[in-house]
Amino acid sequence: MGRVQDKVVMITGAGSGAGRADARMLAREGAKIIATDANFETAQATAAEIGGGAVALPLNITREEDWVAAFAAAKEKFGHVDVLVNNAGILIQASLEYMSLEDWQKTLNVNVTGYYLGCKHGILNMKEKGGNIINMGSVTSHLGSPNYFAYAAAKSAVVSLTRSVNAHAKTGGYAIRCNALCPDGILTPMVLAQMGLPPDADVEMIKQSPMGHRFCYPEDVANLVLFLASDESRFISGADIAIDNGNFRYTEF
């Protein structure tokens, strides 16, 4: 207990899936949670479940004014944000030949521009006292994907962005770390929807199915986020860490 005691953590996409699991686990380890989501009601539900000092804020990560407002509210409430978890994202299935320009631009707007804005305002608000930025990459950052073409391109950009943020912090003399984690498919409502299943599908049954080993669970991600948010990882920065059960390094022929 207490691995992130009294750290103030802002999490995007905290209303469901991995973001919600992050918020719950970090809160159990002593963090003060700022749960944000474009769907404010889900962020409120996460904060209410956590209780204590958790607060909910509306945040569309593609809108710079939302980032400014979120950090201003966090500063008023807690004085400082120690950790930013850039978790929110979208997933649109389409190959190169059949993806519309609109879906391409929408995917990059959320999954790249949204993360750029998070890192920008994270740096601006952390550079005096130090801090920690954690970005959600993907196994597709390394592998590419024929069926999630724009998503793979965006998540590759997130890994490069992470390295550049780390370089910027180092050259600027800021005590700010920035890392990315790259999971395989996470069993979340967003992924269930891609499988044609409802958000309340029997997750336990899927876990026991032959394809269950291909999935990373939200709690698996939260465990790594907890480590990266804690001082235990104080000497790790600019890294992209796979959390994929070795699938990036193994091909079944």
XYZ file of C-alpha atoms in Angstrom:
253
model
C 0.000 0.000 0.000
C 1.016 3.628 -0.529
C 3.245 3.204 -3.601
C 1.966 6.525 -4.986
C 0.884 8.036 -1.678
C -0.432 11.608 -2.067
C 0.635 11.904 -5.705
C -1.906 13.833 -7.768
C -2.697 11.858 -10.931
C -4.726 13.115 -13.893
C -6.050 10.324 -16.124
C -7.745 10.805 -19.497
C -10.401 8.372 -20.605
C -10.914 7.432 -16.969
C -14.595 6.674 -17.416
C -14.104 3.120 -18.653
C -11.652 0.407 -19.631
C -7.967 0.789 -18.857
C -8.343 4.392 -17.665
C -10.910 3.363 -15.066
C -8.706 0.469 -13.932
C -5.741 2.872 -13.653
C -7.756 5.267 -11.515
C -8.992 2.561 -9.162
C -5.593 0.944 -8.672
C -3.664 4.188 -8.175
C -6.279 5.378 -5.702
C -5.870 2.177 -3.702
C -2.146 2.949 -3.547
C -2.711 6.410 -2.111
C -2.976 8.683 -5.159
C -5.362 11.603 -5.451
C -7.228 11.030 -8.692
C -8.428 13.511 -11.290
C -10.657 11.390 -13.522
C -11.281 13.015 -16.896
C -13.291 11.878 -19.878
C -15.057 13.376 -22.877
C -18.102 11.582 -21.448
C -18.292 13.487 -18.178
C -20.898 11.183 -16.648
C -18.551 8.196 -16.840
C -15.733 10.243 -15.288
C -18.092 11.190 -12.466
C -18.989 7.531 -11.954
C -15.306 6.599 -11.635
C -14.647 9.406 -9.168
C -17.741 8.481 -7.147
C -16.657 4.854 -6.960
C -13.203 5.864 -5.714
C -14.564 8.411 -3.267
C -12.233 10.313 -0.970
C -10.410 13.082 -2.759
C -11.163 11.932 -6.303
C -12.604 14.545 -8.636
C -14.058 14.318 -12.126
C -13.501 16.781 -14.958
C -14.827 16.911 -18.537
C -11.968 16.746 -21.034
C -12.061 16.362 -24.795
C -8.364 15.771 -25.419
C -8.514 17.314 -28.915
C -9.548 20.722 -27.519
C -6.685 22.808 -26.164
C -9.043 24.952 -24.123
C -10.207 21.812 -22.298
C -6.607 21.019 -21.309
C -6.089 24.562 -20.043
C -9.296 24.369 -18.010
C -8.477 20.909 -16.625
C -5.026 21.892 -15.382
C -6.399 25.141 -13.948
C -9.053 23.188 -12.027
C -6.451 20.666 -10.855
C -4.171 23.455 -9.661
C -7.027 25.087 -7.748
C -7.986 21.775 -6.122
C -4.600 20.190 -5.444
C -1.961 22.815 -6.230
C -0.015 20.585 -8.608
C -0.328 17.565 -10.904
C 2.403 14.986 -10.332
C 1.426 12.435 -12.977
C -0.483 12.669 -16.260
C -1.730 9.424 -17.810
C -2.606 9.981 -21.470
C -4.947 7.026 -21.885
C -7.949 8.203 -23.934
C -8.159 7.066 -27.539
C -10.322 5.740 -30.337
C -10.130 2.606 -32.482
C -11.529 2.484 -36.019
C -11.195 -0.682 -38.070
C -10.169 -0.112 -41.681
C -7.371 -1.050 -44.058
C -5.277 1.366 -46.107
C -7.326 0.876 -49.269
C -10.723 1.317 -47.656
C -10.154 3.830 -44.867
C -11.877 7.146 -45.482
C -9.926 10.361 -45.142
C -12.408 11.436 -42.480
C -11.691 8.351 -40.328
C -7.930 8.756 -40.857
C -8.034 12.378 -39.714
C -10.346 11.600 -36.792
C -8.041 8.828 -35.548
C -4.908 10.984 -35.728
C -6.699 13.967 -34.219
C -7.599 12.011 -31.082
C -4.693 9.591 -30.789
C -1.851 11.926 -31.812
C -2.977 15.550 -31.515
C -4.761 14.792 -28.246
C -1.578 13.286 -26.826
C 0.547 16.169 -28.111
C -1.742 18.603 -26.299
C -1.573 16.508 -23.133
C 2.224 16.408 -23.230
C 2.431 20.119 -24.038
C 0.267 21.195 -21.130
C 1.740 18.533 -18.891
C 5.198 20.026 -19.474
C 3.940 23.585 -19.023
C 2.336 22.708 -15.694
C 5.050 20.388 -14.372
C 8.310 22.036 -15.373
C 8.740 24.065 -12.200
C 8.152 21.258 -9.690
C 8.748 18.168 -11.819
C 6.379 15.439 -12.871
C 5.695 12.314 -14.843
C 3.858 11.667 -18.130
C 2.676 8.194 -19.138
C 1.434 7.675 -22.707
C -0.657 4.795 -23.990
C 0.978 3.234 -27.021
C 0.158 -0.157 -28.509
C 1.714 -3.347 -29.763
C 0.844 -1.898 -33.189
C 3.408 0.836 -32.490
C 5.968 -1.846 -33.384
C 4.073 -4.314 -35.560
C 1.821 -2.159 -37.699
C -1.638 -3.459 -38.550
C -3.364 -4.175 -41.869
C -6.833 -3.803 -40.341
C -6.266 -0.875 -37.971
C -4.088 1.172 -40.278
C -4.628 4.653 -38.844
C -4.544 3.402 -35.249
C -1.159 1.740 -35.801
C 0.229 4.883 -37.431
C -1.060 7.012 -34.563
C 0.344 4.758 -31.855
C 3.734 4.702 -33.616
C 3.634 8.494 -33.435
C 2.847 8.286 -29.701
C 6.061 6.304 -29.101
C 8.096 8.861 -31.058
C 6.332 11.683 -29.219
C 7.262 10.048 -25.909
C 10.944 9.944 -26.839
C 10.872 13.558 -27.979
C 9.138 14.718 -24.792
C 11.829 12.951 -22.787
C 14.542 14.645 -24.892
C 12.856 18.026 -24.460
C 12.687 17.592 -20.688
C 16.332 16.553 -20.524
C 17.612 19.461 -22.610
C 15.367 21.879 -20.731
C 16.620 20.685 -17.367
C 13.120 19.682 -16.258
C 12.644 16.928 -13.680
C 9.969 15.320 -15.844
C 9.896 11.702 -16.962
C 7.892 10.463 -19.960
C 7.290 6.823 -20.870
C 4.959 4.848 -23.094
C 3.419 1.440 -22.531
C 2.532 -0.729 -25.509
C -0.122 -3.350 -24.740
C -1.626 -5.957 -26.999
C -5.407 -5.751 -27.367
C -6.941 -4.797 -24.013
C -10.249 -6.401 -23.115
C -12.217 -3.165 -22.762
C -15.664 -2.001 -23.972
C -13.943 -0.376 -26.991
C -12.343 -3.680 -28.005
C -15.523 -5.655 -27.262
C -17.341 -3.359 -29.690
C -14.766 -4.203 -32.384
C -15.567 -7.880 -31.749
C -19.271 -7.192 -32.269
C -19.990 -7.758 -28.573
C -21.894 -5.515 -26.138
C -20.010 -3.660 -23.368
C -21.544 -5.997 -20.779
C -20.390 -9.189 -22.563
C -19.230 -12.027 -20.337
C -15.570 -11.050 -20.006
C -14.759 -14.056 -17.828
C -15.994 -16.402 -20.550
C -13.843 -14.619 -23.135
C -10.817 -14.942 -20.849
C -11.308 -18.707 -20.778
C -11.770 -19.006 -24.547
C -8.963 -20.083 -26.932
C -8.404 -16.435 -27.917
C -8.315 -15.284 -24.309
C -4.525 -15.462 -24.138
C -4.334 -12.776 -26.830
C -5.866 -10.187 -24.550
C -4.312 -7.882 -22.024
C -6.692 -7.066 -19.181
C -7.227 -3.527 -17.854
C -5.680 -4.580 -14.531
C -2.510 -5.704 -16.333
C -2.160 -2.224 -17.775
C -2.949 -0.605 -14.440
C -0.163 -2.582 -12.763
C 2.378 -1.157 -15.204
C 0.928 2.356 -14.930
C 1.257 2.083 -11.147
C 4.943 1.149 -11.475
C 5.656 3.977 -13.922
C 3.757 6.472 -11.748
C 5.683 5.447 -8.644
C 9.184 6.415 -7.576
C 10.177 2.783 -8.124
C 10.650 3.675 -11.802
C 12.498 6.926 -11.094
C 15.363 6.072 -13.493
C 13.151 5.066 -16.436
C 12.337 7.748 -19.002
C 11.902 7.834 -22.763
C 11.070 4.110 -22.792
C 8.318 2.244 -24.597
C 7.504 -0.871 -22.626
C 5.718 -3.822 -24.224
C 2.916 -5.445 -22.260
C 1.851 -8.054 -24.786
C 2.695 -11.526 -23.437
C 5.609 -11.676 -25.857
C 3.392 -11.428 -28.931
C 5.580 -8.700 -30.480
C 8.524 -11.121 -30.407
C 6.695 -14.280 -31.454
C 4.998 -15.223 -34.721
C 2.931 -18.395 -35.004
C 3.371 -19.880 -38.463
